[in-house]
C-alpha cells in the first residue's frame, strides 16, 4: 500500500509530546502491566520528535503483522472494529492541545502511539483485538454495540492483576496520566 504521509510537527507539538512522555514514563513502572513495559521498550520512542505513523506501522508489521491506517478522527464503531479484523489499526495523527497535555477528549497521536502501538506488539493482546474485529464482521447493530463495550473495557480501559496489584493494559489508562493515577492509585 501507500506510505502514510509524514507530518512535520511544530516545536510546540514536540514539546507536548516530550512533556507527556516525561510524565508517563515516570509512572509506567508502578502502573503499567509487564506486557506493556516489555513492548514499550521495542518502540524506542524519542522525546525529541513525534514518531511517524509510517515508522510505527513498519514496526508493527514486522513484529505482529498489524498495520496502521491514518484517519482524521473517530470512526463509526463498525468501521473501526472491522479494521481490527484485518489487523489494521486506524490512528489519528493530530496532537492534543498543549494547554492540556495530560488529557484529550478524543484519541490523538499520543494516545494512539503510547497507548495502543506497544500493546499491539504483544501477541496475546493483538489476538484479542483481532478476535473482537473478526466478531464484528457481519454483526448486527446490537452486537456492534456490545462488541464496542468489550473493546472499551479491555483494549481501551483494561486492568489486570499482577503480583497482587492492579496494572493497566488499556490504552486509555496507559496514555493518560490522569486516568492512570485516578484508576490505579
PDB file of C-alpha atoms in Angstrom:
ATOM      1  CA  UNK A   1       0.000   0.000   0.000  1.00  0.00           C
ATOM      2  CA  UNK A   2       0.807   3.635   0.034  1.00  0.00           C
ATOM      3  CA  UNK A   3       3.118   5.092   2.637  1.00  0.00           C
ATOM      4  CA  UNK A   4       1.498   7.119   5.385  1.00  0.00           C
ATOM      5  CA  UNK A   5       2.213  10.832   4.883  1.00  0.00           C
ATOM      6  CA  UNK A   6       4.924  12.142   7.198  1.00  0.00           C
ATOM      7  CA  UNK A   7       3.902  15.140   9.277  1.00  0.00           C
ATOM      8  CA  UNK A   8       6.108  17.997  10.324  1.00  0.00           C
ATOM      9  CA  UNK A   9       5.123  18.564  13.944  1.00  0.00           C
ATOM     10  CA  UNK A  10       5.617  22.060  15.357  1.00  0.00           C
ATOM     11  CA  UNK A  11       8.025  22.833  18.180  1.00  0.00           C
ATOM     12  CA  UNK A  12       5.011  23.247  20.490  1.00  0.00           C
ATOM     13  CA  UNK A  13       3.671  19.825  19.494  1.00  0.00           C
ATOM     14  CA  UNK A  14       7.075  18.226  20.051  1.00  0.00           C
ATOM     15  CA  UNK A  15       7.264  19.895  23.475  1.00  0.00           C
ATOM     16  CA  UNK A  16       3.802  18.497  24.285  1.00  0.00           C
ATOM     17  CA  UNK A  17       4.942  15.003  23.224  1.00  0.00           C
ATOM     18  CA  UNK A  18       8.031  15.324  25.445  1.00  0.00           C
ATOM     19  CA  UNK A  19       6.005  16.517  28.440  1.00  0.00           C
ATOM     20  CA  UNK A  20       3.600  13.605  28.073  1.00  0.00           C
ATOM     21  CA  UNK A  21       6.405  11.044  27.733  1.00  0.00           C
ATOM     22  CA  UNK A  22       8.244  12.507  30.736  1.00  0.00           C
ATOM     23  CA  UNK A  23       5.129  12.220  32.911  1.00  0.00           C
ATOM     24  CA  UNK A  24       4.053   8.798  31.708  1.00  0.00           C
ATOM     25  CA  UNK A  25       7.484   7.165  31.791  1.00  0.00           C
ATOM     26  CA  UNK A  26       7.727   8.136  35.445  1.00  0.00           C
ATOM     27  CA  UNK A  27       4.578   6.203  36.312  1.00  0.00           C
ATOM     28  CA  UNK A  28       4.869   3.220  33.914  1.00  0.00           C
ATOM     29  CA  UNK A  29       6.894   1.039  36.313  1.00  0.00           C
ATOM     30  CA  UNK A  30       4.220   1.429  39.018  1.00  0.00           C
ATOM     31  CA  UNK A  31       1.044   1.291  36.919  1.00  0.00           C
ATOM     32  CA  UNK A  32       1.652  -0.484  33.580  1.00  0.00           C
ATOM     33  CA  UNK A  33       1.459  -4.257  33.174  1.00  0.00           C
ATOM     34  CA  UNK A  34       4.593  -6.267  32.425  1.00  0.00           C
ATOM     35  CA  UNK A  35       3.479  -6.948  28.846  1.00  0.00           C
ATOM     36  CA  UNK A  36       3.206  -3.225  28.187  1.00  0.00           C
ATOM     37  CA  UNK A  37       6.615  -2.487  29.696  1.00  0.00           C
ATOM     38  CA  UNK A  38       8.255  -5.208  27.577  1.00  0.00           C
ATOM     39  CA  UNK A  39       6.611  -3.966  24.372  1.00  0.00           C
ATOM     40  CA  UNK A  40       7.176  -0.277  25.139  1.00  0.00           C
ATOM     41  CA  UNK A  41      10.927  -0.853  25.097  1.00  0.00           C
ATOM     42  CA  UNK A  42      10.646  -2.084  21.490  1.00  0.00           C
ATOM     43  CA  UNK A  43       9.128   1.222  20.384  1.00  0.00           C
ATOM     44  CA  UNK A  44      12.254   3.206  21.226  1.00  0.00           C
ATOM     45  CA  UNK A  45      10.336   6.488  21.421  1.00  0.00           C
ATOM     46  CA  UNK A  46      12.419   9.653  21.306  1.00  0.00           C
ATOM     47  CA  UNK A  47      11.438  12.709  23.309  1.00  0.00           C
ATOM     48  CA  UNK A  48      12.984  14.909  20.636  1.00  0.00           C
ATOM     49  CA  UNK A  49      10.472  14.060  17.881  1.00  0.00           C
ATOM     50  CA  UNK A  50       6.962  12.728  17.499  1.00  0.00           C
ATOM     51  CA  UNK A  51       7.154   9.303  15.862  1.00  0.00           C
ATOM     52  CA  UNK A  52       5.741   8.985  12.382  1.00  0.00           C
ATOM     53  CA  UNK A  53       2.832   6.600  11.832  1.00  0.00           C
ATOM     54  CA  UNK A  54       4.649   5.009   8.878  1.00  0.00           C
ATOM     55  CA  UNK A  55       7.611   4.048  11.067  1.00  0.00           C
ATOM     56  CA  UNK A  56       5.347   2.633  13.769  1.00  0.00           C
ATOM     57  CA  UNK A  57       3.306   0.760  11.161  1.00  0.00           C
ATOM     58  CA  UNK A  58       6.503  -0.843   9.826  1.00  0.00           C
ATOM     59  CA  UNK A  59       7.459  -1.902  13.362  1.00  0.00           C
ATOM     60  CA  UNK A  60       4.015  -3.427  13.917  1.00  0.00           C
ATOM     61  CA  UNK A  61       4.070  -5.171  10.553  1.00  0.00           C
ATOM     62  CA  UNK A  62       7.453  -6.713  11.292  1.00  0.00           C
ATOM     63  CA  UNK A  63       6.655  -7.744  14.878  1.00  0.00           C
ATOM     64  CA  UNK A  64       2.974  -8.699  14.819  1.00  0.00           C
ATOM     65  CA  UNK A  65       1.593  -8.468  11.280  1.00  0.00           C
ATOM     66  CA  UNK A  66      -0.502  -5.387  12.089  1.00  0.00           C
ATOM     67  CA  UNK A  67      -0.502  -2.093  10.220  1.00  0.00           C
ATOM     68  CA  UNK A  68      -1.662   1.445  10.860  1.00  0.00           C
ATOM     69  CA  UNK A  69      -4.027   3.387   8.641  1.00  0.00           C
ATOM     70  CA  UNK A  70      -4.381   7.132   9.244  1.00  0.00           C
ATOM     71  CA  UNK A  71      -7.800   8.676   9.881  1.00  0.00           C
ATOM     72  CA  UNK A  72      -8.899  12.246  10.541  1.00  0.00           C
ATOM     73  CA  UNK A  73     -10.852  11.393  13.698  1.00  0.00           C
ATOM     74  CA  UNK A  74     -13.249   8.952  15.287  1.00  0.00           C
ATOM     75  CA  UNK A  75     -14.773   6.329  13.001  1.00  0.00           C
ATOM     76  CA  UNK A  76     -18.158   4.670  13.275  1.00  0.00           C
ATOM     77  CA  UNK A  77     -17.685   1.705  15.641  1.00  0.00           C
ATOM     78  CA  UNK A  78     -18.433  -0.831  12.880  1.00  0.00           C
ATOM     79  CA  UNK A  79     -15.752   0.657  10.610  1.00  0.00           C
ATOM     80  CA  UNK A  80     -13.186   0.780  13.391  1.00  0.00           C
ATOM     81  CA  UNK A  81     -13.884  -2.752  14.627  1.00  0.00           C
ATOM     82  CA  UNK A  82     -13.954  -4.150  11.075  1.00  0.00           C
ATOM     83  CA  UNK A  83     -10.424  -2.777  10.585  1.00  0.00           C
ATOM     84  CA  UNK A  84      -9.246  -4.853  13.531  1.00  0.00           C
ATOM     85  CA  UNK A  85     -10.460  -7.991  11.726  1.00  0.00           C
ATOM     86  CA  UNK A  86      -7.866  -7.215   9.047  1.00  0.00           C
ATOM     87  CA  UNK A  87      -5.151  -6.368  11.588  1.00  0.00           C
ATOM     88  CA  UNK A  88      -5.456  -2.696  10.712  1.00  0.00           C
ATOM     89  CA  UNK A  89      -5.392  -0.111  13.460  1.00  0.00           C
ATOM     90  CA  UNK A  90      -6.939   3.218  12.480  1.00  0.00           C
ATOM     91  CA  UNK A  91      -4.961   6.058  14.006  1.00  0.00           C
ATOM     92  CA  UNK A  92      -5.152   9.818  14.145  1.00  0.00           C
ATOM     93  CA  UNK A  93      -2.064  11.944  13.536  1.00  0.00           C
ATOM     94  CA  UNK A  94      -3.007  15.193  15.245  1.00  0.00           C
ATOM     95  CA  UNK A  95      -1.551  16.318  18.563  1.00  0.00           C
ATOM     96  CA  UNK A  96      -3.685  17.295  21.549  1.00  0.00           C
ATOM     97  CA  UNK A  97      -3.683  20.954  22.584  1.00  0.00           C
ATOM     98  CA  UNK A  98      -0.593  21.988  24.514  1.00  0.00           C
ATOM     99  CA  UNK A  99      -2.650  23.703  27.230  1.00  0.00           C
ATOM    100  CA  UNK A 100      -3.930  20.283  28.429  1.00  0.00           C
ATOM    101  CA  UNK A 101      -1.134  17.812  27.721  1.00  0.00           C
ATOM    102  CA  UNK A 102      -2.374  15.180  30.175  1.00  0.00           C
ATOM    103  CA  UNK A 103      -5.856  14.839  28.679  1.00  0.00           C
ATOM    104  CA  UNK A 104      -7.588  14.720  25.325  1.00  0.00           C
ATOM    105  CA  UNK A 105     -11.312  14.131  24.779  1.00  0.00           C
ATOM    106  CA  UNK A 106     -10.636  12.271  21.514  1.00  0.00           C
ATOM    107  CA  UNK A 107      -7.795   9.946  20.529  1.00  0.00           C
ATOM    108  CA  UNK A 108      -4.732  11.828  19.353  1.00  0.00           C
ATOM    109  CA  UNK A 109      -1.329  10.644  18.163  1.00  0.00           C
ATOM    110  CA  UNK A 110      -0.057  10.405  21.759  1.00  0.00           C
ATOM    111  CA  UNK A 111      -2.901   8.120  22.773  1.00  0.00           C
ATOM    112  CA  UNK A 112      -2.517   6.004  19.636  1.00  0.00           C
ATOM    113  CA  UNK A 113       1.270   5.635  19.769  1.00  0.00           C
ATOM    114  CA  UNK A 114       1.883   5.470  23.517  1.00  0.00           C
ATOM    115  CA  UNK A 115      -1.290   3.581  24.402  1.00  0.00           C
ATOM    116  CA  UNK A 116      -2.028   1.246  21.504  1.00  0.00           C
ATOM    117  CA  UNK A 117       1.128   0.577  19.486  1.00  0.00           C
ATOM    118  CA  UNK A 118       3.181  -1.075  22.264  1.00  0.00           C
ATOM    119  CA  UNK A 119       0.374  -3.450  23.205  1.00  0.00           C
ATOM    120  CA  UNK A 120      -0.279  -4.373  19.568  1.00  0.00           C
ATOM    121  CA  UNK A 121       3.292  -5.690  19.608  1.00  0.00           C
ATOM    122  CA  UNK A 122       2.183  -8.218  22.245  1.00  0.00           C
ATOM    123  CA  UNK A 123       0.836 -11.375  20.530  1.00  0.00           C
ATOM    124  CA  UNK A 124      -1.927 -12.104  23.076  1.00  0.00           C
ATOM    125  CA  UNK A 125      -3.215  -8.532  23.132  1.00  0.00           C
ATOM    126  CA  UNK A 126      -3.041  -8.277  19.349  1.00  0.00           C
ATOM    127  CA  UNK A 127      -5.004 -11.527  19.099  1.00  0.00           C
ATOM    128  CA  UNK A 128      -7.679 -10.181  21.449  1.00  0.00           C
ATOM    129  CA  UNK A 129      -8.062  -7.059  19.290  1.00  0.00           C
ATOM    130  CA  UNK A 130      -8.169  -9.234  16.160  1.00  0.00           C
ATOM    131  CA  UNK A 131     -10.860 -11.532  17.628  1.00  0.00           C
ATOM    132  CA  UNK A 132     -13.033  -8.547  18.545  1.00  0.00           C
ATOM    133  CA  UNK A 133     -12.627  -7.339  14.977  1.00  0.00           C
ATOM    134  CA  UNK A 134     -13.490 -10.733  13.498  1.00  0.00           C
ATOM    135  CA  UNK A 135     -16.633 -10.886  15.645  1.00  0.00           C
ATOM    136  CA  UNK A 136     -17.706  -7.516  14.192  1.00  0.00           C
ATOM    137  CA  UNK A 137     -17.802  -8.748  10.605  1.00  0.00           C
ATOM    138  CA  UNK A 138     -21.448  -9.095   9.627  1.00  0.00           C
ATOM    139  CA  UNK A 139     -22.607  -8.355  13.174  1.00  0.00           C
ATOM    140  CA  UNK A 140     -25.949  -6.675  13.845  1.00  0.00           C
ATOM    141  CA  UNK A 141     -26.024  -3.115  15.163  1.00  0.00           C
ATOM    142  CA  UNK A 142     -26.919  -4.501  18.598  1.00  0.00           C
ATOM    143  CA  UNK A 143     -23.900  -6.837  18.505  1.00  0.00           C
ATOM    144  CA  UNK A 144     -21.645  -3.971  17.334  1.00  0.00           C
ATOM    145  CA  UNK A 145     -22.800  -2.020  20.397  1.00  0.00           C
ATOM    146  CA  UNK A 146     -21.858  -4.969  22.630  1.00  0.00           C
ATOM    147  CA  UNK A 147     -18.508  -5.502  20.901  1.00  0.00           C
ATOM    148  CA  UNK A 148     -17.749  -1.816  21.325  1.00  0.00           C
ATOM    149  CA  UNK A 149     -18.237  -2.261  25.077  1.00  0.00           C
ATOM    150  CA  UNK A 150     -15.973  -5.320  25.109  1.00  0.00           C
ATOM    151  CA  UNK A 151     -13.317  -3.265  23.287  1.00  0.00           C
ATOM    152  CA  UNK A 152     -13.848  -0.276  25.574  1.00  0.00           C
ATOM    153  CA  UNK A 153     -13.439  -2.228  28.817  1.00  0.00           C
ATOM    154  CA  UNK A 154     -10.454  -4.285  27.646  1.00  0.00           C
ATOM    155  CA  UNK A 155      -8.372  -2.707  24.874  1.00  0.00           C
ATOM    156  CA  UNK A 156      -9.111   0.878  25.989  1.00  0.00           C
ATOM    157  CA  UNK A 157      -9.547   0.658  29.764  1.00  0.00           C
ATOM    158  CA  UNK A 158      -8.454  -2.844  30.736  1.00  0.00           C
ATOM    159  CA  UNK A 159      -6.757  -3.593  34.041  1.00  0.00           C
ATOM    160  CA  UNK A 160      -5.124  -6.858  35.116  1.00  0.00           C
ATOM    161  CA  UNK A 161      -3.845  -8.165  38.426  1.00  0.00           C
ATOM    162  CA  UNK A 162      -0.115  -8.878  38.513  1.00  0.00           C
ATOM    163  CA  UNK A 163       1.659  -9.891  41.707  1.00  0.00           C
ATOM    164  CA  UNK A 164      -1.353  -8.777  43.717  1.00  0.00           C
ATOM    165  CA  UNK A 165      -1.523  -5.300  42.181  1.00  0.00           C
ATOM    166  CA  UNK A 166      -3.829  -3.761  39.582  1.00  0.00           C
ATOM    167  CA  UNK A 167      -1.865  -2.872  36.449  1.00  0.00           C
ATOM    168  CA  UNK A 168      -3.072  -1.080  33.318  1.00  0.00           C
ATOM    169  CA  UNK A 169      -3.069  -2.673  29.906  1.00  0.00           C
ATOM    170  CA  UNK A 170      -5.772  -0.497  28.339  1.00  0.00           C
ATOM    171  CA  UNK A 171      -4.555   2.297  26.089  1.00  0.00           C
ATOM    172  CA  UNK A 172      -6.883   4.885  27.595  1.00  0.00           C
ATOM    173  CA  UNK A 173      -5.340   4.379  31.016  1.00  0.00           C
ATOM    174  CA  UNK A 174      -1.745   3.929  29.882  1.00  0.00           C
ATOM    175  CA  UNK A 175      -1.733   7.062  27.719  1.00  0.00           C
ATOM    176  CA  UNK A 176      -3.368   9.337  30.297  1.00  0.00           C
ATOM    177  CA  UNK A 177      -1.574  10.259  33.482  1.00  0.00           C
ATOM    178  CA  UNK A 178      -4.876  11.495  34.952  1.00  0.00           C
ATOM    179  CA  UNK A 179      -6.799   8.289  34.211  1.00  0.00           C
ATOM    180  CA  UNK A 180      -3.926   6.130  35.385  1.00  0.00           C
ATOM    181  CA  UNK A 181      -3.469   7.832  38.718  1.00  0.00           C
ATOM    182  CA  UNK A 182      -7.227   8.032  39.347  1.00  0.00           C
ATOM    183  CA  UNK A 183      -7.811   4.392  38.363  1.00  0.00           C
ATOM    184  CA  UNK A 184      -4.791   2.703  39.895  1.00  0.00           C
ATOM    185  CA  UNK A 185      -3.768   4.874  42.835  1.00  0.00           C
TER     186      UNK A 185
END
